[in-house]
Every structure is written in structure tokens, then in C-alpha cells.
Coordinates of C-alpha atoms and ligand atoms in Angstrom, one line a residue:
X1 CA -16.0 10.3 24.2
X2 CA -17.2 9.2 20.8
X3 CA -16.1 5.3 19.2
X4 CA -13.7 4.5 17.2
X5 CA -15.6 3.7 14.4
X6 CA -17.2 7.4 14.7
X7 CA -13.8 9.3 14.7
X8 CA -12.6 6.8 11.6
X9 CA -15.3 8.2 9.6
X10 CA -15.2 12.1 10.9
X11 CA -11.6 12.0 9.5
X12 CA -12.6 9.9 6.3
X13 CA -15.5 13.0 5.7
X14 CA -12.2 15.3 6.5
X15 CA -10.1 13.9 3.9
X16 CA -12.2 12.8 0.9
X17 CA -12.9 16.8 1.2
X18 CA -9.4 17.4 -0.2
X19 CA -8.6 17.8 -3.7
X20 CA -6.1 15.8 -4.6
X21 CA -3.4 17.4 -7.2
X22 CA -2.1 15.1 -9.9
X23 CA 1.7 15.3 -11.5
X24 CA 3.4 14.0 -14.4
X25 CA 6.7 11.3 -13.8
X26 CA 8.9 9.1 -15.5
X27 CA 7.3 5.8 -15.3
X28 CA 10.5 4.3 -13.5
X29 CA 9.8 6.8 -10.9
X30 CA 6.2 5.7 -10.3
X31 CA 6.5 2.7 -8.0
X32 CA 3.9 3.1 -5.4
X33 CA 2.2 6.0 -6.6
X34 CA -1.1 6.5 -7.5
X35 CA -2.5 6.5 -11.0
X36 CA -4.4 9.3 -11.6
X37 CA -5.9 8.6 -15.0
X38 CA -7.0 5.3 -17.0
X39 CA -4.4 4.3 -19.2
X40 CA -5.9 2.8 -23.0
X41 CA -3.9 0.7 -24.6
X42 CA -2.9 2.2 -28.1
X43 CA -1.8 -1.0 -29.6
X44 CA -3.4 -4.4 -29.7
X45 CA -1.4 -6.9 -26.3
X46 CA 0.1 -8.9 -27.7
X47 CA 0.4 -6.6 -31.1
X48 CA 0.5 -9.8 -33.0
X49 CA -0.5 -13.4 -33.5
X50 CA 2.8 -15.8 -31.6
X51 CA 4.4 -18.8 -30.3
X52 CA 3.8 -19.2 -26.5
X53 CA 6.8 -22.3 -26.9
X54 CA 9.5 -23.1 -28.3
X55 CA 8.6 -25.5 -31.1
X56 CA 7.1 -25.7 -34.6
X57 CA 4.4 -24.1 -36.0
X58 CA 2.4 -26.2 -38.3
X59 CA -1.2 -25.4 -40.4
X60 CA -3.4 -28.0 -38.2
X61 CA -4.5 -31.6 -40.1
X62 CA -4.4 -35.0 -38.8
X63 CA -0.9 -35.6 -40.3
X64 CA 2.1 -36.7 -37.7
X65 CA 4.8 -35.7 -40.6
X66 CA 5.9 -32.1 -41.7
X67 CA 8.6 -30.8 -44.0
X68 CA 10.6 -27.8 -41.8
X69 CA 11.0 -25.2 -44.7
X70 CA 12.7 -22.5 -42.3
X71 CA 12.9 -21.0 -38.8
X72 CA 11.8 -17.5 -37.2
X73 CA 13.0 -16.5 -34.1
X74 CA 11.7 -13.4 -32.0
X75 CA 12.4 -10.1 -33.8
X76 CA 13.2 -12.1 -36.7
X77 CA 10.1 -12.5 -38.8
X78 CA 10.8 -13.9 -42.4
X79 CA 7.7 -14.6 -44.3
X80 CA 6.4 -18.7 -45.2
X81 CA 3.1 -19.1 -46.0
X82 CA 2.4 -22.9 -44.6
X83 CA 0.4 -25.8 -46.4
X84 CA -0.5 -28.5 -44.5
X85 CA 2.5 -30.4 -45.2
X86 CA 5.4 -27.5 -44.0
X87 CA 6.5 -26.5 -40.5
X88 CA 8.4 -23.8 -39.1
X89 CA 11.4 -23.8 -36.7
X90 CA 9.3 -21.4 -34.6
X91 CA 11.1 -19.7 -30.9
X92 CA 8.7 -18.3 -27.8
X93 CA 7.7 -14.6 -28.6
X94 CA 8.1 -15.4 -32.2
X95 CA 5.2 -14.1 -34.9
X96 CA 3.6 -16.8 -37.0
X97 CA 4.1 -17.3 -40.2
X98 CA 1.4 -16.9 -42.5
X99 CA -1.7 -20.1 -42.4
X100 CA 0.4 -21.2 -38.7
X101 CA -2.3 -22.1 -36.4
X102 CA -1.1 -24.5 -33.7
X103 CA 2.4 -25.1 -32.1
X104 CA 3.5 -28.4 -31.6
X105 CA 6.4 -28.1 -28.2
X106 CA 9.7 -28.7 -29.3
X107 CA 9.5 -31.3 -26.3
X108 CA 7.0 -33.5 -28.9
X109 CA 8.9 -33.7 -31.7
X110 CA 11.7 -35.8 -33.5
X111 CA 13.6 -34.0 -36.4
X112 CA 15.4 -36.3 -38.9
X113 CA 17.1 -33.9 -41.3
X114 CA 14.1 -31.0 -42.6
X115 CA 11.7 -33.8 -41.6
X116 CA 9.6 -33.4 -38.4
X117 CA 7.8 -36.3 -36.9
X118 CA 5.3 -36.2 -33.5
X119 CA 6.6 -38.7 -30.9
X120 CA 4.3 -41.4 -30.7
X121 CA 0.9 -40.4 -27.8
X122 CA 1.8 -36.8 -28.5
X123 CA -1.8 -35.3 -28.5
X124 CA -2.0 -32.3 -31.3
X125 CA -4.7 -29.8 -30.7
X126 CA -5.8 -27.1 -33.6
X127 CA -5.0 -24.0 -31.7
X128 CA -2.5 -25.0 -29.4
X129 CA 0.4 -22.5 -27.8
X130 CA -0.7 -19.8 -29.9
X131 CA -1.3 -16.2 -28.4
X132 CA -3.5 -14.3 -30.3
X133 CA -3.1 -10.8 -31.1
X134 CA -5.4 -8.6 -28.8
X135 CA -5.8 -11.3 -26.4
X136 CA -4.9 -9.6 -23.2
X137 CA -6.4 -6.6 -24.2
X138 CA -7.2 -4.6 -27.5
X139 CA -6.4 -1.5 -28.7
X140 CA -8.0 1.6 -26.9
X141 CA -9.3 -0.8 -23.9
X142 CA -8.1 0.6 -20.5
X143 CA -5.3 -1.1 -19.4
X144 CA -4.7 0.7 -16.3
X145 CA -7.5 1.6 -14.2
X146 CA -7.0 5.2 -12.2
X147 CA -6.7 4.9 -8.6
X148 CA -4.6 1.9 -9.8
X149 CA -1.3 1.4 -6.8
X150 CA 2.0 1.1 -9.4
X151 CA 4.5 -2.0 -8.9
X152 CA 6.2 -4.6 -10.8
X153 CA 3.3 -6.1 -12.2
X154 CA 1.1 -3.0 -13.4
X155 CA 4.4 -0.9 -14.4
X156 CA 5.5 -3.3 -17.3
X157 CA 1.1 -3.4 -18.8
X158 CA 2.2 0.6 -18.5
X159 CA 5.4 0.2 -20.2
X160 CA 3.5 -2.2 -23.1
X161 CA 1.1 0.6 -23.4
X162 CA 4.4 3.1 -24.4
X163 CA 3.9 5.1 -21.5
X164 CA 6.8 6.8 -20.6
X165 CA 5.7 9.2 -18.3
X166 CA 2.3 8.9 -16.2
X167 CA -0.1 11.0 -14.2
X168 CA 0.0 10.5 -10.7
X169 CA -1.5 12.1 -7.5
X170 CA 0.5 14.3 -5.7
X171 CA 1.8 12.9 -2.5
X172 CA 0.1 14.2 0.9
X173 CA 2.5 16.7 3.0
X174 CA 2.4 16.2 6.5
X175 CA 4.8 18.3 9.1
X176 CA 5.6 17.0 12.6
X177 CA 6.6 18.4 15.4
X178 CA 6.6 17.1 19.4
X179 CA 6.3 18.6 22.6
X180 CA 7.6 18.1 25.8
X181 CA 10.4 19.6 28.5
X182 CA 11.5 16.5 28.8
X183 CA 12.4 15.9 25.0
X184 CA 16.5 16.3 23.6
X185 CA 17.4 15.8 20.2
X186 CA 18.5 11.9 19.7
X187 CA 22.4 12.7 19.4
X188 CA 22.6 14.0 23.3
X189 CA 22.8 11.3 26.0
X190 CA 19.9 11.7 28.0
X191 CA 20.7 12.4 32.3
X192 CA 18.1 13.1 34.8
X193 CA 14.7 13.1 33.6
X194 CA 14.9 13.8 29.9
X195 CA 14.2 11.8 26.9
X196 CA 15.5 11.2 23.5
X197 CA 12.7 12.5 21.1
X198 CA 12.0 8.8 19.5
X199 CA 7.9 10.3 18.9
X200 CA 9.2 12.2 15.9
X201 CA 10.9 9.7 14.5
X202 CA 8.3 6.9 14.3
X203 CA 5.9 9.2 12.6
X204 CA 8.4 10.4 10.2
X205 CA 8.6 6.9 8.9
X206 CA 5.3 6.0 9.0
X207 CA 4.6 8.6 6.6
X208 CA 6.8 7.5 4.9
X209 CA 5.5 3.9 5.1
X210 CA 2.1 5.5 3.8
X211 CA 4.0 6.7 0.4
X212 CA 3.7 10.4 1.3
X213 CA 6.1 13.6 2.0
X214 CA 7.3 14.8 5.6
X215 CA 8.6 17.8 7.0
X216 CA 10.3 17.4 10.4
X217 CA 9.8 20.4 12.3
X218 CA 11.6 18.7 15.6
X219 CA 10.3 19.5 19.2
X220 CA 9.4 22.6 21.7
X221 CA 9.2 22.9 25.4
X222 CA 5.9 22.8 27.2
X223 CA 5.7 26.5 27.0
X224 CA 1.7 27.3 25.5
X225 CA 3.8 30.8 23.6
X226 CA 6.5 29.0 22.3
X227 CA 4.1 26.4 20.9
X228 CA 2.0 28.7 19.6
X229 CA 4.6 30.4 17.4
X230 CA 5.3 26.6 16.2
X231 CA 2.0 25.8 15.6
X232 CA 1.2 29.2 14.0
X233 CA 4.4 29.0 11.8
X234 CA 3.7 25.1 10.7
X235 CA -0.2 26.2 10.1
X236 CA 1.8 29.0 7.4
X237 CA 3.4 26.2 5.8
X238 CA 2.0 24.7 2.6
X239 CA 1.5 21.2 3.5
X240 CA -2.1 19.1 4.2
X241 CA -1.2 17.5 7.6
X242 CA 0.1 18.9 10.8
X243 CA 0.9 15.6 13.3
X244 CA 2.1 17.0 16.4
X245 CA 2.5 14.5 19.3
X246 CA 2.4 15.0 23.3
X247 CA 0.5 18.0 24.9
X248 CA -2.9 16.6 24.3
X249 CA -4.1 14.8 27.2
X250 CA -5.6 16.8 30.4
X251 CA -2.1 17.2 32.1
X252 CA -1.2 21.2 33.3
X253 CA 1.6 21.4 30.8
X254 CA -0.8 19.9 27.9
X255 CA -1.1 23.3 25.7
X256 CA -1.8 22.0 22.1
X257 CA -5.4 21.5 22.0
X258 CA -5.7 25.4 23.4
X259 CA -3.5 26.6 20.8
X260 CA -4.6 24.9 17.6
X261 CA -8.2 26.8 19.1
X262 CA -6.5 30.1 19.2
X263 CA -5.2 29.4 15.9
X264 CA -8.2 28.8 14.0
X265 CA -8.0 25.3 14.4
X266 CA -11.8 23.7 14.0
X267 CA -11.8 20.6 16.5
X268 CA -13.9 17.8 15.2
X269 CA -12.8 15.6 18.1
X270 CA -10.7 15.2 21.2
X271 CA -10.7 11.4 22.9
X272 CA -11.4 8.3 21.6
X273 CA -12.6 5.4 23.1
X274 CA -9.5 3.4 22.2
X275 CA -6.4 2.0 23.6
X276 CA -3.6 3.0 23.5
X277 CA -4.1 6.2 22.2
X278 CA -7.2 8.0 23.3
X279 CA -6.4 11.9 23.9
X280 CA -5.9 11.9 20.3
X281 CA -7.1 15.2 18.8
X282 CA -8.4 15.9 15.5
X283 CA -9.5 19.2 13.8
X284 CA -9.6 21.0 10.5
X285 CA -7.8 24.4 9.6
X286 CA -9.4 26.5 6.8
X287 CA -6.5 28.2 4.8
X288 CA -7.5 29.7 1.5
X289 CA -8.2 27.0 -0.9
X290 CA -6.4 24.5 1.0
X291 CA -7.2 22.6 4.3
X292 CA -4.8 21.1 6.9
X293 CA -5.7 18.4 8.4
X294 CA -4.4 18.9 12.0
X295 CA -3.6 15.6 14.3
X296 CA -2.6 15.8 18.1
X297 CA -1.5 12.7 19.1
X298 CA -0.4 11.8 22.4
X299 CA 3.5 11.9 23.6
X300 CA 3.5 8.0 24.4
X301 CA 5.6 6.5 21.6
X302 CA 3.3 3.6 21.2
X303 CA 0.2 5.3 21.3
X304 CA 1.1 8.2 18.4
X305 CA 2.4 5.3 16.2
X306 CA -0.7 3.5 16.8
X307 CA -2.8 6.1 16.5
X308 CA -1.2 7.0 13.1
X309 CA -1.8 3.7 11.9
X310 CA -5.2 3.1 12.8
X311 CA -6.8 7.0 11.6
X312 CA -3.9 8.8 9.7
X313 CA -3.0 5.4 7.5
X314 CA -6.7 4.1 6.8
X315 CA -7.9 7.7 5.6
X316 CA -5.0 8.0 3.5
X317 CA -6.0 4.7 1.9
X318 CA -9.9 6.1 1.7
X319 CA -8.6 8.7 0.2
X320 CA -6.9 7.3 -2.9
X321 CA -9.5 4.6 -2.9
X322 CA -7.0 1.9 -1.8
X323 CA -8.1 -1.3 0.1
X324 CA -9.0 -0.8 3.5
X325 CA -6.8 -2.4 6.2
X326 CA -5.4 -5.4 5.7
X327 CA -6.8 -7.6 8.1
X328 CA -5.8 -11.4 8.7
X329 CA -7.8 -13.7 11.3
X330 CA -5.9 -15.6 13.4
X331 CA -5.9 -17.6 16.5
X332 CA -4.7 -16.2 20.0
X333 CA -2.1 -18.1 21.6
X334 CA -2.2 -16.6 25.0
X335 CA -5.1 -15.2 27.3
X336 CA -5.6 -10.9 27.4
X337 CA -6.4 -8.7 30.0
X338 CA -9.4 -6.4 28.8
X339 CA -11.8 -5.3 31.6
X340 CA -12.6 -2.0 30.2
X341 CA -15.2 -1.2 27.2
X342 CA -12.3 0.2 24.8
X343 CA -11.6 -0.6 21.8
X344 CA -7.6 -2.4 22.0
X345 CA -5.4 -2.3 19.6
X346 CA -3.1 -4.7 21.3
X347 CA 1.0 -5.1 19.8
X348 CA 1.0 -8.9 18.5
X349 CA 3.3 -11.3 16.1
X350 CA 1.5 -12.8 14.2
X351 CA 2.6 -16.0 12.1
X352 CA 1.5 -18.9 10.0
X353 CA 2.0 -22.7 11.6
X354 CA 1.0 -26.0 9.5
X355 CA -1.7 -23.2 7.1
X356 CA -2.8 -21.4 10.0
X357 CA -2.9 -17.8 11.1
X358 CA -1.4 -17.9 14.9
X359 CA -1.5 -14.5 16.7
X360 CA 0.8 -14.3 20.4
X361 CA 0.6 -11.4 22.2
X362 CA 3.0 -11.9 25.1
X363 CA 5.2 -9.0 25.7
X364 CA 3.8 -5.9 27.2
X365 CA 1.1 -3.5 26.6
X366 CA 2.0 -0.6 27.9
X367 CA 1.9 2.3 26.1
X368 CA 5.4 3.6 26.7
X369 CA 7.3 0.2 25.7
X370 CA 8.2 1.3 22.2
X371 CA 11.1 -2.0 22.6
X372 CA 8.2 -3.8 22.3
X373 CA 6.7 -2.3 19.8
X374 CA 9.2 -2.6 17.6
X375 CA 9.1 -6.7 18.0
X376 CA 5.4 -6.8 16.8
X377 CA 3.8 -7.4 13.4
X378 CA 0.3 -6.6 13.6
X379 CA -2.0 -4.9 16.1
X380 CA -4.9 -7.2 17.1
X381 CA -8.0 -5.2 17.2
X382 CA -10.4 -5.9 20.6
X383 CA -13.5 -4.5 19.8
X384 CA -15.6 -2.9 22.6
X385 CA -17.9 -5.2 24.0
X386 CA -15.2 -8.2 24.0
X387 CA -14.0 -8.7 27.4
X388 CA -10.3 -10.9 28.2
X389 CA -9.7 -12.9 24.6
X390 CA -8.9 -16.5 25.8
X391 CA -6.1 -18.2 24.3
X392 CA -8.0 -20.3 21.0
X393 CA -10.3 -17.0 20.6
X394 CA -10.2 -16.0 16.7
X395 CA -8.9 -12.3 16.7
X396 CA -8.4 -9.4 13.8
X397 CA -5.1 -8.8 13.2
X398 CA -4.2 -5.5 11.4
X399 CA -1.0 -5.6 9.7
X400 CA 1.8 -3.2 10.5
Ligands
AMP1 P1 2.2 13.5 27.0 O1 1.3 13.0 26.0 O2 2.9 14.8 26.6 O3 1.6 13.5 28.3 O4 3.4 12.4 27.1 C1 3.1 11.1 27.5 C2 4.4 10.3 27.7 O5 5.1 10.2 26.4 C3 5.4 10.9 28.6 O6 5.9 9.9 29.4 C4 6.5 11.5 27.8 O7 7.7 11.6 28.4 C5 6.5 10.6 26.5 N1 6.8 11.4 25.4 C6 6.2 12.6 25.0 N2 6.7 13.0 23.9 C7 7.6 12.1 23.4 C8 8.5 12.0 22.3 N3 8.5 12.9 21.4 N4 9.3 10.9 22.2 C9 9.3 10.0 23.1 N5 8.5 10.0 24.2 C10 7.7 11.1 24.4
MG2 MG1 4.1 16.1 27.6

């Protein structure tokens, strides 16, 4: 059974394989996509030399006294050329007039009909509350790097840069499907021994969580030729990942890895050293130009959202050159079982007390409490030779 850290970087290798397609899109469809080019600015930021206050604008001396001969207000440049001895009524945003150099704050002044007088203490510096043209960034500089994640802050430098539509990368498209005799769709009532099929569900968001597209295929029975003709059919599709979940483990009902092998299906591994989570299967399907990246995951709820977080999420983020994991330290609040030389990935809230990262754990592990899944924040990550963490041990927390 290979490590964690192993299987991580099998899948990286797997993914930073693919060749990621781009597309154009309106720039008020980009949040969260990826920038796939370096965006130059084609104008100086700011385009021209202006007020950062509300105030006047003065030609800098040592006097305390100025005439006001006018006003400009943003978007409503009139032209003064200043001597010493004039100021401007002068609004935030607003381009200087002509010899301006300094902004005295509107906050500093007294006016006594056109004449302008400092209040007494006021310290006047040459240069002050002025933005200069090109300050933030001059013309043909990149503004926006590629690779670059869009939000509210880097959407409005692409806006200022007149980009109305941008080159992104193509989302990922992942199908997923899950096995079991025991699965009914979610709008039955389950009796006897079957089970709403939750599985599909939870990976369906966290795809969508990870900012890429998802078929649902739904479920089959445990039946090795109807899963075939699923697998067979999903492997036809045009997509890049094929999740499946349940099947996997070394149960006589557990079909999947047989079949992706029938299929064509090149397995790169089957169990990691993890938990919860370890018959997770991975393997590689060779289709024309394009690969499929196919994942078994076990049928426990908890273990296939887990496992999609901890493989599918950070090779997604390799991929597009994102920041690894977020990962916040933080200090147990209650002891943990671990005899075993896994690696845990245990369900835990975490939360910040008087500036301090504070990590509790106190619900259940198991791998089939999805209810309690559901209640956690992060997953605190046990590595392998750590035995029982002690309340006051400092633990990794991944964010989830
Ligand atoms: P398996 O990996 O197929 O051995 O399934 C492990 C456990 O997960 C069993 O208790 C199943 O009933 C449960 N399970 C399997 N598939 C799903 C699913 N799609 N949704 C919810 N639970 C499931
Ligand atoms: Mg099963």
C-alpha cells in the first residue's frame, strides 16, 4: 500500500499531463476562473496625474495664503495654470490643473470668500495627496499575471485595463456515477435495507466547490455487466474525470476496479495508506488525444468526500498552479484515538478564541457519519508516525 504523499504526486504527474484548453468570456462572467494569458495594461493606472482628497491643489511654497481662482471636480477638467499664489477647489479623482503639485485636505483649510488660509499646525508637504500618472502601473506592464484566480479585486485592474472579454482555462469535466444494490434515488423513502444515494451528491458539489463542470450519471446495481456498460458508456463521453464511488474495496460485490481493467483503464494505484478512504483507486484511460482521469472512491459517504478533497481538489489546484491547501495550525482541544500508522484525516471545527487557532474534534469518526461530517470545517491531517494527539498538541488543519 503506497503513502499518501506517493499517491498525491502519481495524480499530480497524471494531471499536469493534461492540456488545458483556454476560452474567451465576458469579463463579468469570469469570477473564479482561471486567467489564461498576462493581461498588459494599454494605458498608463491612473491615466493621469490627481487628487487622492478632497481639497485644494496649490503649486508648493512656504506661503499659508492662496487666492482660489476656480474648482475642477472629477470628469470635469477646466484648465488653470497655478502660480504660487492661486489654488484650486480640487474633488478626489479630480486631474490637476496645470503647475498643481501638492493637495492641501479640505479638512486643513479655512476659506474666507476666494481666500484660502491653512489652519494654524497644519503641516504642508510638497507632494502631498497627489497620485501620479503610471503609479500603479504603466502602460504595456502586465497587470494580470496568467494563472491569476479572478475576484473582486483582480476583475476591476482587468476592467481598468478595458478588457471586456478575457481568456480563461476551460473548466475540468468530471462525470459521476455510484454503485451499489442498496442505493434509491433520493425522492423514494428508503425501507428495509436500502439507502438514499447521498455519495453522488456530495461529489457533485464538491466539484462544483473546485470551480469545474459535472455530469451526473446517477447509480447502478452491483451487477459487474451492468457496470461495465456504465463505465464503458461514461469512458465514450467527452469529459477528463470519471469519479465513480462504492465497488472498490475487496468485498464480492466490488466490480469497478475489474472493469475499468477490462476497459482499458491503466491503474496507477489501488489503496492508500489513509483514513478514511483507503480503497481509493486511481488509473488513467488513453482516448485519442485526450485522457480521463478515472477515480474509484469508496461508497462510505465520508470517505469519497474526503478522498475528493485531499487528491481530486489539490491536483486540480496543481494543475492551474493555484496555492496548495490551505492549511491553518491550530491547537487540539480534545485527546484522539490513533493506534494505527495511517495517515487521518480526521472531521474537526476549527475556530479562532482570544487570536488563536482552536481545533475540537469531538463528534465521531466514523466513516459512514456524513451528519457529522456536515458539522465540520476542516479535516485535521495526522500524519503517519503520530500516535493519539493529546489535547494542547499543535495539529494541521485543512480547510473544507
Ligand atoms: P462500498 O464502498 O460499496 O463497500 O460501500 C461502503 C458503504 O458505503 C456501504 O455501507 C454503503 O451502503 C455505503 N454507500 C455506498 N454507496 C453509497 C452512496 N452512493 N451513497 C451513500 N452511501 C453509500
Ligand atoms: Mg457497495
Amino acid at each position: 500500500m503506497i503513502s499518501y504523499s506517493t499517491a498525491l504526486g502519481i495524480i499530480k504527474n497524471e494531471f499536469v499531463k493534461k492540456h488545458l484548453q483556454t476560452e474567451e468570456v465576458d469579463l463579468l462572467e469570469s469570477y473564479n476562473r482561471i486567467l489564461a494569458e498576462d493581461v498588459v495594461a494599454d494605458v498608463d493606472l491612473p491615466p493621469f496625474d490627481n487628487s487622492a482628497m478632497d481639497g485644494y491643489a496649490i503649486k508648493f511654497s512656504e506661503r499659508k495664503q492662496w487666492n482660489i481662482i476656480g474648482e475642477i471636480s472629477a470628469g470635469n477638467y477646466s484648465s488653470f495654470t497655478l502660480t504660487k499664489n492661486d489654488a484650486v477647489l480640487i474633488t478626489t479623482g479630480s486631474k490637476l490643473p496645470i503647475n498643481a503639485d501638492t493637495v492641501i485636505p479640505i479638512e486643513d483649510v479655512e476659506v474666507n470668500e476666494n481666500k484660502l488660509h491653512s489652519k494654524p499646525n497644519v503641516f504642508i508637504k510638497k507632494g502631498m495627496n497627489i497620485r501620479k500618472q503610471g503609479n500603479d502601473l504603466r502602460k504595456k506592464e502586465v497587470a494580470v499575471h496568467r494563472f491569476t484566480k479572478i475576484d473582486a479585486k483582480t476583475i476591476s485592474v482587468l476592467a481598468s485595463c478595458g478588457k471586456e472579454k478575457i481568456k480563461v482555462y476551460s473548466k475540468l469535466k468530471a462525470a459521476v456515477f455510484a454503485t451499489g444494490d442498496e442505493l434509491i434515488p433520493i425522492n423514494e423513502k428508503p425501507t428495509g435495507d436500502k439507502l438514499r444515494v447521498s455519495n453522488v451528491y456530495s461529489l457533485y458539489a464538491a466539484m462544483e466547490e473546485m470551480n469545474q463542470t459535472v455530469i451526473n450519471l446517477g447509480f447502478t446495481k452491483d451487477d459487474k455487466e451492468i457496470i461495465t456498460q456504465k463505465v464503458k458508456a461514461a469512458l465514450d463521453l467527452d469529459i477528463d474525470l470519471l469519479i465513480t464511488t462504492g465497488g472498490v474495496s475487496v468485498g464480492k460485490y466490488d466490480f469497478l476496479k475489474d472493469v475499468f481493467e477490462q476497459q482499458g483503464v491503466e491503474e496507477k494505484f489501488w489503496k492508500v495508506n489513509i483514513k478514511p478512504g483507503k480503497p481509493v483507486y486511481f488509473g488513467v484511460y488513453e482516448k485519442d488525444e485526450r485522457k480521463i482521469l478515472v477515480f474509484g472512491l469508496p461508497g462510505n459517504p465520508v470517505s469519497s468526500l474526503v478522498n475528493s478533497y485531499v487528491f481530486i481538489k489539490p491536483a486540480i489546484d496543481f494543475l492551474l498552479h493555484q496555492t496548495e491547501i490551505k492549511k491553518i495550525t491550530a491547537t487540539l482541544q480534545n485527546d484522539l484515538k490513533k493506534r494505527d500508522k495511517k495517515r487521518h484525516f480526521s472531521r474537526g471545527i476549527l475556530f479562532e478564541e482570544n487570536g488563536e487557532w482552536k481545533v475540537t474534534s469531538e463528534f465521531s469518526q466514523s466513516s459512514g457519519n456524513l451528519v457529522e461530517m456536515s458539522k465540520a470545517n476542516c479535516l485535521i491531517e495526522i500524519e503517519e508516525d503520530k500516535r493519539n494527539p493529546a489535547k494542547g498538541d499543535i495539529v494541521e488543519c485543512i480547510m473544507i
